[in-house]
Short mmCIF file of C-alpha atoms in Angstrom, two decimals:
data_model
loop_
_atom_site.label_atom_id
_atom_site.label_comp_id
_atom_site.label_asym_id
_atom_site.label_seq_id
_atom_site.Cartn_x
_atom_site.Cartn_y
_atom_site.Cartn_z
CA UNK A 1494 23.72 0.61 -12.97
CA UNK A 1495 20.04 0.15 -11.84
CA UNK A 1496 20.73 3.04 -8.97
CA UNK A 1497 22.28 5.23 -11.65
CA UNK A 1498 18.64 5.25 -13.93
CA UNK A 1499 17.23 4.97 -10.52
CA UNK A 1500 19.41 8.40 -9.46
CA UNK A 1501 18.14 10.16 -13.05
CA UNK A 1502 14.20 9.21 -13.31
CA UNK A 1503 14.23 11.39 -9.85
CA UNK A 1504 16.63 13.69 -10.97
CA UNK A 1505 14.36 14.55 -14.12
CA UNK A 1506 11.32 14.44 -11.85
CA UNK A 1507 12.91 16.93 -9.36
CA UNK A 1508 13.45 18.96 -12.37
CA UNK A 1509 9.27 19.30 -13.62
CA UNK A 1510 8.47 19.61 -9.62
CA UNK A 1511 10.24 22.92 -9.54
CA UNK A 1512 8.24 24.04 -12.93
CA UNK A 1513 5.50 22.79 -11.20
CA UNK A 1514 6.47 25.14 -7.87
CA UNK A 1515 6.92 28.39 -9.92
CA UNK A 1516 3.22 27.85 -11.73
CA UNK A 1517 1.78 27.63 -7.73
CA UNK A 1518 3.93 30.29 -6.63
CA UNK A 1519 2.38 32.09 -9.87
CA UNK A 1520 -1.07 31.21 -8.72
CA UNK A 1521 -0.20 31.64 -5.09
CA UNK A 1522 -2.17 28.61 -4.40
CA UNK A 1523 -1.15 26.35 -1.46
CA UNK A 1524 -0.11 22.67 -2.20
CA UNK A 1525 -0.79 19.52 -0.19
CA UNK A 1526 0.39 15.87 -1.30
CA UNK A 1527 -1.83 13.96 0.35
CA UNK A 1528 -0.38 9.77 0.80
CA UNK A 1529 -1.12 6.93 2.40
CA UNK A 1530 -1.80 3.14 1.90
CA UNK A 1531 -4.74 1.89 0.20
CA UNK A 1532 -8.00 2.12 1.71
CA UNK A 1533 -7.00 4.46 4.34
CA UNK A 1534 -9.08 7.23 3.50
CA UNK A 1535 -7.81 9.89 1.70
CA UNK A 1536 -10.85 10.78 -0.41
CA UNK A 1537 -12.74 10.55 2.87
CA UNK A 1538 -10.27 12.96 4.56
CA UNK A 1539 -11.20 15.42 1.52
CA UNK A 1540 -14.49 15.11 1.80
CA UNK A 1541 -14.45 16.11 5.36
CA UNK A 1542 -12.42 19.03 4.31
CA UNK A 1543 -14.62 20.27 1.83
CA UNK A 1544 -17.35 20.27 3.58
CA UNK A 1545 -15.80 22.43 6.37
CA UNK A 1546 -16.04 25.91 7.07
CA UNK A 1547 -12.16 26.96 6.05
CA UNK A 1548 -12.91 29.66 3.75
CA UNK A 1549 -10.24 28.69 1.45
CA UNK A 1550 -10.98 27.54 -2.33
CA UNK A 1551 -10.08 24.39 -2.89
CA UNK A 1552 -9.26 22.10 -6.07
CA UNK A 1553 -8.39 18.91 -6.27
CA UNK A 1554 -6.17 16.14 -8.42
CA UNK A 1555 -7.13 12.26 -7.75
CA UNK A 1556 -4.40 9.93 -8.82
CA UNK A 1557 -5.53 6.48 -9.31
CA UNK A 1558 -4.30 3.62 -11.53
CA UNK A 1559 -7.55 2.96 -12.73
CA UNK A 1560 -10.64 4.44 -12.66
CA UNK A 1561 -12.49 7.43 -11.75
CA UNK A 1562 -14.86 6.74 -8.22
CA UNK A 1563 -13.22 9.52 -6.34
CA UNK A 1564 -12.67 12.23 -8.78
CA UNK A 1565 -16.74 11.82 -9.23
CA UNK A 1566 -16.95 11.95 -4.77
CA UNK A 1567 -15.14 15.06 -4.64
CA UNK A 1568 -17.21 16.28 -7.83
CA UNK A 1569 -20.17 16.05 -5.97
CA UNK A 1570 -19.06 18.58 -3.42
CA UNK A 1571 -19.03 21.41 -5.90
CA UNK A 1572 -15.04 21.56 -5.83
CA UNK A 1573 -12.75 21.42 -9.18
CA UNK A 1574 -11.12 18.14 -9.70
CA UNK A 1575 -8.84 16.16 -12.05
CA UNK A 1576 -8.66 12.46 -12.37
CA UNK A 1577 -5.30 11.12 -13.31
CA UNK A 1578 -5.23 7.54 -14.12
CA UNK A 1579 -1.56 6.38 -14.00
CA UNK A 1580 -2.14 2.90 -15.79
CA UNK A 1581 -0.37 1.18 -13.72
CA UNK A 1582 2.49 3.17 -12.11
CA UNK A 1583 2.47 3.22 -8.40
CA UNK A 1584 2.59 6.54 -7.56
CA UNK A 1585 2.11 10.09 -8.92
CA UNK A 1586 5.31 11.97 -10.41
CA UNK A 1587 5.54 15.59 -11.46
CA UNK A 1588 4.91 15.51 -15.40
CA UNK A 1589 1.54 13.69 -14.71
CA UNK A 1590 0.82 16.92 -12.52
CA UNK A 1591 2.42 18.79 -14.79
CA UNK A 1592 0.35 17.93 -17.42
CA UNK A 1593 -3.05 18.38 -15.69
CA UNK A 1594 -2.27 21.76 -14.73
CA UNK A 1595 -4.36 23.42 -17.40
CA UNK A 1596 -7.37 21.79 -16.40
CA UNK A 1597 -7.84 23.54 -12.95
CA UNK A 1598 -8.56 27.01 -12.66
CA UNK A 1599 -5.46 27.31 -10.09
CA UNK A 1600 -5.55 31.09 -10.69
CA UNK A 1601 -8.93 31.18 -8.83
CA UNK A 1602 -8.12 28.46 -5.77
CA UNK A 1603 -6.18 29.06 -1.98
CA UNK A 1604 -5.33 25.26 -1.87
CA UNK A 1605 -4.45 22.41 -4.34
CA UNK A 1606 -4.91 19.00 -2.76
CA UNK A 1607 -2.98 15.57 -4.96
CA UNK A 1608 -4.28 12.97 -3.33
CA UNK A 1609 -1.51 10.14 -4.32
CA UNK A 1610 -1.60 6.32 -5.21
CA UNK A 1611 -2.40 4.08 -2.27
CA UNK A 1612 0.85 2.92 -1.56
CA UNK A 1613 2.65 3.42 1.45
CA UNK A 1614 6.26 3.36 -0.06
CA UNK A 1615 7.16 5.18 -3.13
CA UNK A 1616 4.80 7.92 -3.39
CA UNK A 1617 6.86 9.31 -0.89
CA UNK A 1618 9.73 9.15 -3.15
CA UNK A 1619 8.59 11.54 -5.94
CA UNK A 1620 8.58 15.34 -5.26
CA UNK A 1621 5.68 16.74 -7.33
CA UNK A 1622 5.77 20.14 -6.42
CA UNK A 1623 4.19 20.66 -3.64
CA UNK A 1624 4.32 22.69 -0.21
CA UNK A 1625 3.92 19.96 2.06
CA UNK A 1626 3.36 16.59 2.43
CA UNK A 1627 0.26 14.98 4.54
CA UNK A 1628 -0.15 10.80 5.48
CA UNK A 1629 -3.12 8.99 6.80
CA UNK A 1630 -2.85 5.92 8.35
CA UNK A 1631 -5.19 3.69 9.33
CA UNK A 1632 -4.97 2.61 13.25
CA UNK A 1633 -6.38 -0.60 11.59
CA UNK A 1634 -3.28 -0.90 9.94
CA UNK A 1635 -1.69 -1.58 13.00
CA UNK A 1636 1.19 -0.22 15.29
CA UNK A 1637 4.16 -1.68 13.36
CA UNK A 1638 3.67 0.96 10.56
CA UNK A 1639 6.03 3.59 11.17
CA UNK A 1640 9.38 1.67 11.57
CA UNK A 1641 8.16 -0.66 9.27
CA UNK A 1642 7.83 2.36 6.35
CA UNK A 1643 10.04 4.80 7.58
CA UNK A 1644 10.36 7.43 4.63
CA UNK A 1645 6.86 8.71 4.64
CA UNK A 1646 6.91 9.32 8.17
CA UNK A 1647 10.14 11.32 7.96
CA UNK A 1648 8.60 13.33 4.63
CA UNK A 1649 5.49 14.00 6.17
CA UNK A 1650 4.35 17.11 7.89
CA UNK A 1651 1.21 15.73 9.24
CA UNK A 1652 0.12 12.55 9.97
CA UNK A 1653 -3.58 11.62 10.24
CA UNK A 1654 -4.67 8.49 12.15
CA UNK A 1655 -7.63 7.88 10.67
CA UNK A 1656 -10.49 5.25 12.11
CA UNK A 1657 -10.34 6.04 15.37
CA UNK A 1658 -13.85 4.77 15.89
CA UNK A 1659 -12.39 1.26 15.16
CA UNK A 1660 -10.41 1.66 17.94
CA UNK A 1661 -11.97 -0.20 20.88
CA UNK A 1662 -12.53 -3.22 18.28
CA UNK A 1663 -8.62 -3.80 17.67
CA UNK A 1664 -5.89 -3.99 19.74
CA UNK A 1665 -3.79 -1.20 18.00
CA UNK A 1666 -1.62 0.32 20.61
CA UNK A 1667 -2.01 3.76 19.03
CA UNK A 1668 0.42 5.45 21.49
CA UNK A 1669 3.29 3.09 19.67
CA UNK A 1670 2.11 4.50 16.85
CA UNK A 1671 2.35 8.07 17.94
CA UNK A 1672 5.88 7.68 19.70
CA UNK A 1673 7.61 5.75 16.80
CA UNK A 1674 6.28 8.40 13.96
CA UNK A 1675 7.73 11.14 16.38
CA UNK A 1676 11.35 9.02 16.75
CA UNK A 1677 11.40 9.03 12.97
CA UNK A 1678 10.20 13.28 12.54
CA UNK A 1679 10.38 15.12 16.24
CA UNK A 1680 8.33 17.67 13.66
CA UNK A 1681 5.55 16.14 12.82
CA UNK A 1682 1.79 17.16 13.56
CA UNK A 1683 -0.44 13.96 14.65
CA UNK A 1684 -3.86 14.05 14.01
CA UNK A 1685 -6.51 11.23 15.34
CA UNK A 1686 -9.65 11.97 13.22
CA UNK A 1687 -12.71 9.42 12.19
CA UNK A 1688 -13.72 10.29 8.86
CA UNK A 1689 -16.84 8.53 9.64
CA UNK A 1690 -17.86 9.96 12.67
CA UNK A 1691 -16.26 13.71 12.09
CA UNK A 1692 -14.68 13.07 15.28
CA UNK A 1693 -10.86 15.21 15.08
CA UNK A 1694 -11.51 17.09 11.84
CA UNK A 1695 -11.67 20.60 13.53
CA UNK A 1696 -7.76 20.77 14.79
CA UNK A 1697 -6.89 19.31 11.20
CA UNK A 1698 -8.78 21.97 9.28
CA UNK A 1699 -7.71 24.62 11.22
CA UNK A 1700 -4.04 23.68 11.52
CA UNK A 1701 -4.30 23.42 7.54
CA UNK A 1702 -6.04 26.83 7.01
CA UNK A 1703 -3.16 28.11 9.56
CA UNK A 1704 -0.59 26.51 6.92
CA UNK A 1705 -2.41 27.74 3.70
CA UNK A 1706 -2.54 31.73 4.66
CA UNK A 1707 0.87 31.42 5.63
CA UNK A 1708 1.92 29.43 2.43
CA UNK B 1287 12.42 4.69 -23.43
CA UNK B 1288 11.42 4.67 -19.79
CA UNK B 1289 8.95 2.02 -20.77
CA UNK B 1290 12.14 -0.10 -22.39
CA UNK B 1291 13.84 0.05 -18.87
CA UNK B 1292 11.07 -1.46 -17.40
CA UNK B 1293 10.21 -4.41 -19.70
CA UNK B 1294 14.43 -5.23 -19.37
CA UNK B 1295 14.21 -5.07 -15.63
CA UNK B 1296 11.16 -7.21 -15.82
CA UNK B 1297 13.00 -9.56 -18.61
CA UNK B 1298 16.32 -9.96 -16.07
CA UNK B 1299 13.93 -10.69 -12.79
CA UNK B 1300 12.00 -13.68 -14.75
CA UNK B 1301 15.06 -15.51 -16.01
CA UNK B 1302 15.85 -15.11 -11.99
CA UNK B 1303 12.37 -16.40 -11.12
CA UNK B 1304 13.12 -19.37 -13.41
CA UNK B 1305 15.65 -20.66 -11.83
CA UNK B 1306 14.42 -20.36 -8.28
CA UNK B 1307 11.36 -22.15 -9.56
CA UNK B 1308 14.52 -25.24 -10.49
CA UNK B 1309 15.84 -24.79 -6.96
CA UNK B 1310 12.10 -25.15 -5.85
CA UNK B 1311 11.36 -28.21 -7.89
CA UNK B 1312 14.26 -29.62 -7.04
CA UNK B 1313 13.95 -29.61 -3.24
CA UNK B 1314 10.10 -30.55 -3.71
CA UNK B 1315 8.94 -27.40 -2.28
CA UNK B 1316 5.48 -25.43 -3.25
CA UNK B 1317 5.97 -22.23 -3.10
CA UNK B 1318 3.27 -19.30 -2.52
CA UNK B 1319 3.66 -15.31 -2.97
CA UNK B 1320 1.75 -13.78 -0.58
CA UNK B 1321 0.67 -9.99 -0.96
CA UNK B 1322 -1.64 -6.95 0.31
CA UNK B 1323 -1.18 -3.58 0.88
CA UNK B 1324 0.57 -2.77 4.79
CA UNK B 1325 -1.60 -4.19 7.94
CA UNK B 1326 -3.89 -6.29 5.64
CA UNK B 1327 -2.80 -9.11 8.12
CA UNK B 1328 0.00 -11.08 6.04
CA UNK B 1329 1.88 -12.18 8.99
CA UNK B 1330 -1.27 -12.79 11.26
CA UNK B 1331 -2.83 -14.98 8.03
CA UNK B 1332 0.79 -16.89 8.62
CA UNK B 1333 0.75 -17.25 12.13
CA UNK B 1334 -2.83 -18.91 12.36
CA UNK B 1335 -1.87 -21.13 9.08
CA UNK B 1336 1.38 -22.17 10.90
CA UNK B 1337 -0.74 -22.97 14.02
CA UNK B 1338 -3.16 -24.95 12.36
CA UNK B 1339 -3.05 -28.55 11.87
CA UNK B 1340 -2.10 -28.86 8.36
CA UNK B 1341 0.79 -31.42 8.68
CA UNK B 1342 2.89 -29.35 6.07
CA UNK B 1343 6.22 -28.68 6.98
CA UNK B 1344 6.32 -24.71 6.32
CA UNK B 1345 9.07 -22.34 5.83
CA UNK B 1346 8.93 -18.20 5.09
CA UNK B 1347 10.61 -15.73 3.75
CA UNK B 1348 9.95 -12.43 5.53
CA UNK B 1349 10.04 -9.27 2.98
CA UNK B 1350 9.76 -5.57 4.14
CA UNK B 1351 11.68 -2.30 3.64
CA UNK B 1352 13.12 -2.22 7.07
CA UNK B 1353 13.14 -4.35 10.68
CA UNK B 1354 12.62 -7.74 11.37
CA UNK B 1355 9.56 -7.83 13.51
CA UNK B 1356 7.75 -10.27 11.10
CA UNK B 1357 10.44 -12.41 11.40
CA UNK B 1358 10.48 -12.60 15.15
CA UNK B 1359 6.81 -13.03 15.02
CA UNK B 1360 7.20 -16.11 13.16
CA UNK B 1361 10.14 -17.75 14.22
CA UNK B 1362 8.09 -17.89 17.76
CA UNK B 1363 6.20 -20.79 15.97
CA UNK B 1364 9.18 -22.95 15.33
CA UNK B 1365 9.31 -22.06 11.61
CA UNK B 1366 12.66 -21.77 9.60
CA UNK B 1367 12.43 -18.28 8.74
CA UNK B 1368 14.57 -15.71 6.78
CA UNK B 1369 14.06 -11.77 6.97
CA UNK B 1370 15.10 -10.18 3.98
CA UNK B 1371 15.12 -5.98 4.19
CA UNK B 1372 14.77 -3.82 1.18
CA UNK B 1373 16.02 -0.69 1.89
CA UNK B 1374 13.32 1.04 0.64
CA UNK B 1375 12.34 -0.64 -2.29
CA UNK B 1376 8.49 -1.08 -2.64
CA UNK B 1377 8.37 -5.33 -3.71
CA UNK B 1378 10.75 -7.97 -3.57
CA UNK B 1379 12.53 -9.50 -6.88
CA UNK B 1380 13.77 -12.86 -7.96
CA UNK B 1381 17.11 -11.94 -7.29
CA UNK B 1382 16.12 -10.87 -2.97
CA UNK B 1383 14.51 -14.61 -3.00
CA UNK B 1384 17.64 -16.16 -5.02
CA UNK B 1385 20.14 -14.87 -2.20
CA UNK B 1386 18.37 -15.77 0.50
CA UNK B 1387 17.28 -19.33 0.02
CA UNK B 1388 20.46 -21.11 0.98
CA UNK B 1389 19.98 -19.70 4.58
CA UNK B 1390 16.15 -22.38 4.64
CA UNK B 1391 15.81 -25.82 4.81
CA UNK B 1392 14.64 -25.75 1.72
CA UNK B 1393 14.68 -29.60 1.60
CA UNK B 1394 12.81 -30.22 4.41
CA UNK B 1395 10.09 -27.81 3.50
CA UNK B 1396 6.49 -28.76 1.98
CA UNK B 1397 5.58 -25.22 1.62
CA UNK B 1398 7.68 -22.01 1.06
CA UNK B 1399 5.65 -18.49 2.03
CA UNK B 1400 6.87 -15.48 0.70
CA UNK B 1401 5.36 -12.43 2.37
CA UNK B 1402 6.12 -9.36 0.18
CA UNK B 1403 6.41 -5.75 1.00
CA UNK B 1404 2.96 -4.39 1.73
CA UNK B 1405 1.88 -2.73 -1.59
CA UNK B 1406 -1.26 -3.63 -3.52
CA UNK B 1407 0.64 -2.74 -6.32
CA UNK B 1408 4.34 -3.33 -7.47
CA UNK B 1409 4.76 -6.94 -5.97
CA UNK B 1410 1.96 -7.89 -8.45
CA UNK B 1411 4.24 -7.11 -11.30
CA UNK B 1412 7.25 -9.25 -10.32
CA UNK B 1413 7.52 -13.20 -10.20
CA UNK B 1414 9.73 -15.27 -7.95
CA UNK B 1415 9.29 -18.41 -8.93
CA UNK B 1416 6.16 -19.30 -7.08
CA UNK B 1417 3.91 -21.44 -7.53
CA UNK B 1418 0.95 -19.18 -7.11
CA UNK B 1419 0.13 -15.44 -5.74
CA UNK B 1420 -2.37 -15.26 -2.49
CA UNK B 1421 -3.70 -11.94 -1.73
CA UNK B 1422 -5.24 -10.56 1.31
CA UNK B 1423 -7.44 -7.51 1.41
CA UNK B 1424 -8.81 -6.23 4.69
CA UNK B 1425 -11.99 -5.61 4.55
CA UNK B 1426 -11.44 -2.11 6.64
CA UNK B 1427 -9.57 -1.03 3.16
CA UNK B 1428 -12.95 -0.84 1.49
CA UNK B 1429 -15.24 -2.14 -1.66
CA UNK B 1430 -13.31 0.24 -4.24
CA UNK B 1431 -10.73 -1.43 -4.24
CA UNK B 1432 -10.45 -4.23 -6.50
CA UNK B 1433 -11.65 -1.62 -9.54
CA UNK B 1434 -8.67 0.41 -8.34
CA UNK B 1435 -5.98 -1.76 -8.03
CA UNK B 1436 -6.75 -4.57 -10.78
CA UNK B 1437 -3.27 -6.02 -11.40
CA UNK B 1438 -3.07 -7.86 -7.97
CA UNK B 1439 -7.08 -9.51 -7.85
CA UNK B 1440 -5.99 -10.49 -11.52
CA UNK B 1441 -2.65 -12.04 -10.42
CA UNK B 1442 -3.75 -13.75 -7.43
CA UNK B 1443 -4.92 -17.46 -7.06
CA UNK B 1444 -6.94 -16.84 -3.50
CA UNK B 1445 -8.53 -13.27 -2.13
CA UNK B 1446 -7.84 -13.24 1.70
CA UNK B 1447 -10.84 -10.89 3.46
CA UNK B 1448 -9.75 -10.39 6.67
CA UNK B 1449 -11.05 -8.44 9.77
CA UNK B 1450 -14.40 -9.12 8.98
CA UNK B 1451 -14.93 -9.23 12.68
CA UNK B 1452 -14.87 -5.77 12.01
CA UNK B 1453 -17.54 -5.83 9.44
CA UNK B 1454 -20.13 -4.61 11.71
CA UNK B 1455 -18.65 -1.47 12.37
CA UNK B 1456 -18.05 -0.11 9.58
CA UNK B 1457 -20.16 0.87 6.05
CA UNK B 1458 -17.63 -1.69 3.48
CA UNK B 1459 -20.37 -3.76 0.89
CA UNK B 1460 -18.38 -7.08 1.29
CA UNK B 1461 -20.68 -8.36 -2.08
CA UNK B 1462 -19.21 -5.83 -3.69
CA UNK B 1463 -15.53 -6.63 -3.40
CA UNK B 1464 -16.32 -10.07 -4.20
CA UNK B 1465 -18.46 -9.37 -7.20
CA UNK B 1466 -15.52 -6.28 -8.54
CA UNK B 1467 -12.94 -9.38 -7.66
CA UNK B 1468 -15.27 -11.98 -9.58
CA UNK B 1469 -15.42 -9.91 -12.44
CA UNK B 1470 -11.70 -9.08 -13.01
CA UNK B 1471 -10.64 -12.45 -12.21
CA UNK B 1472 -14.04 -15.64 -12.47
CA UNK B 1473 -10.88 -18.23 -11.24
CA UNK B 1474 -10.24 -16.63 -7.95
CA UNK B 1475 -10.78 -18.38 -4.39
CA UNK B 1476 -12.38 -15.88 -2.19
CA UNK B 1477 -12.12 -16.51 1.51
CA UNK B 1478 -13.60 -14.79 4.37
CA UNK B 1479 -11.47 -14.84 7.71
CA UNK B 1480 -10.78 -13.01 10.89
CA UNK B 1481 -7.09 -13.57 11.98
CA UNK B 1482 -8.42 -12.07 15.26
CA UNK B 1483 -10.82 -14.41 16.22
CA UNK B 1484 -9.72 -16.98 13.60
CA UNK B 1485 -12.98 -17.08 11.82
CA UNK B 1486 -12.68 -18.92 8.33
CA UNK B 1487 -8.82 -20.21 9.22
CA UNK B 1488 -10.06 -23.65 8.50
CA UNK B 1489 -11.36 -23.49 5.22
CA UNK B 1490 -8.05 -21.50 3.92
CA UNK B 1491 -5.67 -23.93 5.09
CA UNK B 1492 -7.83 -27.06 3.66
CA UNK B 1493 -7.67 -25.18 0.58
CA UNK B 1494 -4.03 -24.61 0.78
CA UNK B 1495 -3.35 -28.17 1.41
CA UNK B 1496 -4.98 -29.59 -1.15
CA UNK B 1497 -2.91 -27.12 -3.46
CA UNK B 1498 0.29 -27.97 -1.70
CA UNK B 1499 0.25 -31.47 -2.11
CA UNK B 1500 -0.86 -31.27 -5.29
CA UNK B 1501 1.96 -29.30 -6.30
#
């Protein structure tokens, strides 16, 4: 009983995602969901973005459950942005999208970035119309993370390891990290990138402009 | 409609939280719920506590969506342990706790832990007939997030910070979280600790005990 409303909420949800596909493919813009866990550093990731010379056009939705610090980062960089505030709910799901759609001036952008919910599980879960999906992870989140949350790994294009500079202060075996994302998607692209220090952004920008003109 | 699905699923879980919390009086057990989003340090935070000299006879319950490397971890210390897998879903229920707890000791216990799934979010939302919710946040997550993810700080007895060896290297306002925390919840214990270098252990498990025999 509980799969079967389960099974429907996604069914539904798959439905508004592909309403949500034909107003991209309308707008030919290119979309990234962007996921991780909290505190990772997805707005951080966009911020390096923005400020990089890609030559695309890029807008921006920021799904939070409350509040609205990182709409008002990206803001700052001159890009359009949406806050969504899901009160609440865990992740982002096509009608919130859906319904935020009319406040961007898609017509006019090359690439849409959702950044998701922090949450490392059911984000991953909830199709919202996108082209691809992108994770961060924190190497200070430690090595176990890939078996440990298997489905974002396999749904992911790209994964980011993020805080790289952090490195020589742990004792995160980032190779484990690297070998057990690949065992769960032989496909994947792995990024290591400090937000901080800039260190890595290059090869991510320029494997996403690659995926955006081709999109 | 959707909303009336939730508050039943919610309604069903506590009547199964009520009677574990029997089960729990009965054996003379205190029981804590112990959350944070993934690699906040929920099994390190267990490993130093079971290490320490508390002279509480400690049992856990090991929650996650897949593997059973947290229960290995722990069952190295000489701790009755159970792993209970998810298979994908984001939090453990009542009902997950209720089927597992003939497989402990639970009369020989003092103290039950019950690591959850790491989420900062959904685990908040469901009881399982503890006693009281401790939360860790490491501090490599960032200041924003208490504002961000309220439920939890408001929830939660005790606010773990952990890795603040790390503090030093990175930009996090550690006043901040604890004001943001302060403000959402005045009642909550905030403790700072390293799980690393075992910074702060001490005063967490005196706190702990003095709860647990209490209870």
């Amino acid at each position: 009983m509980k799969v079967r409303v389960v099974a429907k909420i996604l069914e539904a949800n798959d439905r508004i995602a592909l309403e949500n596909r034909k107003l991209f493919d309308r707008a030919n813009v290119f979309v990234v969901n962007l996921m991780s866990a909290p505190g990772a550093g997805k707005t951080s990731l966009l911020e390096k973005t923005l400020a990089a010379d890609t030559g695309l056009k890029i807008g921006v939705i920021e799904g939070d459950i409350a509040g609205s610090d990182d709409a008002e980062r990206i803001e700052k960089l001159g890009a359009p942005v949406v806050q969504i505030n899901t009160g609440g709910a865990c992740h982002l799901d096509a009608n919130m999208i859906y319904e935020v759609l009319g406040d961007l001036p898609l017509e006019t952008l090359d690439l849409l970035f959702i950044e998701n919910v922090g949450n490392l599980v059911c984000p991953a879960e909830f199709k919202v119309g996108e082209d691809l999906k992108v994770m961060l992870l924190s190497i200070t989140e430690g090595h176990d993370k890939p078996l440990k949350y298997p489905l974002m790994f396999q749904e992911s294009s790209a994964l980011i390891l993020n805080k790289t500079d952090l490195a020589p202060y742990t004792n995160v075996d980032m190779n484990k990290i690297k070998r057990d994302a690949l065992s769960l998607n032989p496909a994947i692209n792995i990024f290591e990138v400090s937000c901080r220090t800039g260190e890595g952004i290059g090869a991510w920008t320029a494997w996403l402009k690659a995926k955006a003109r081709k999109g």
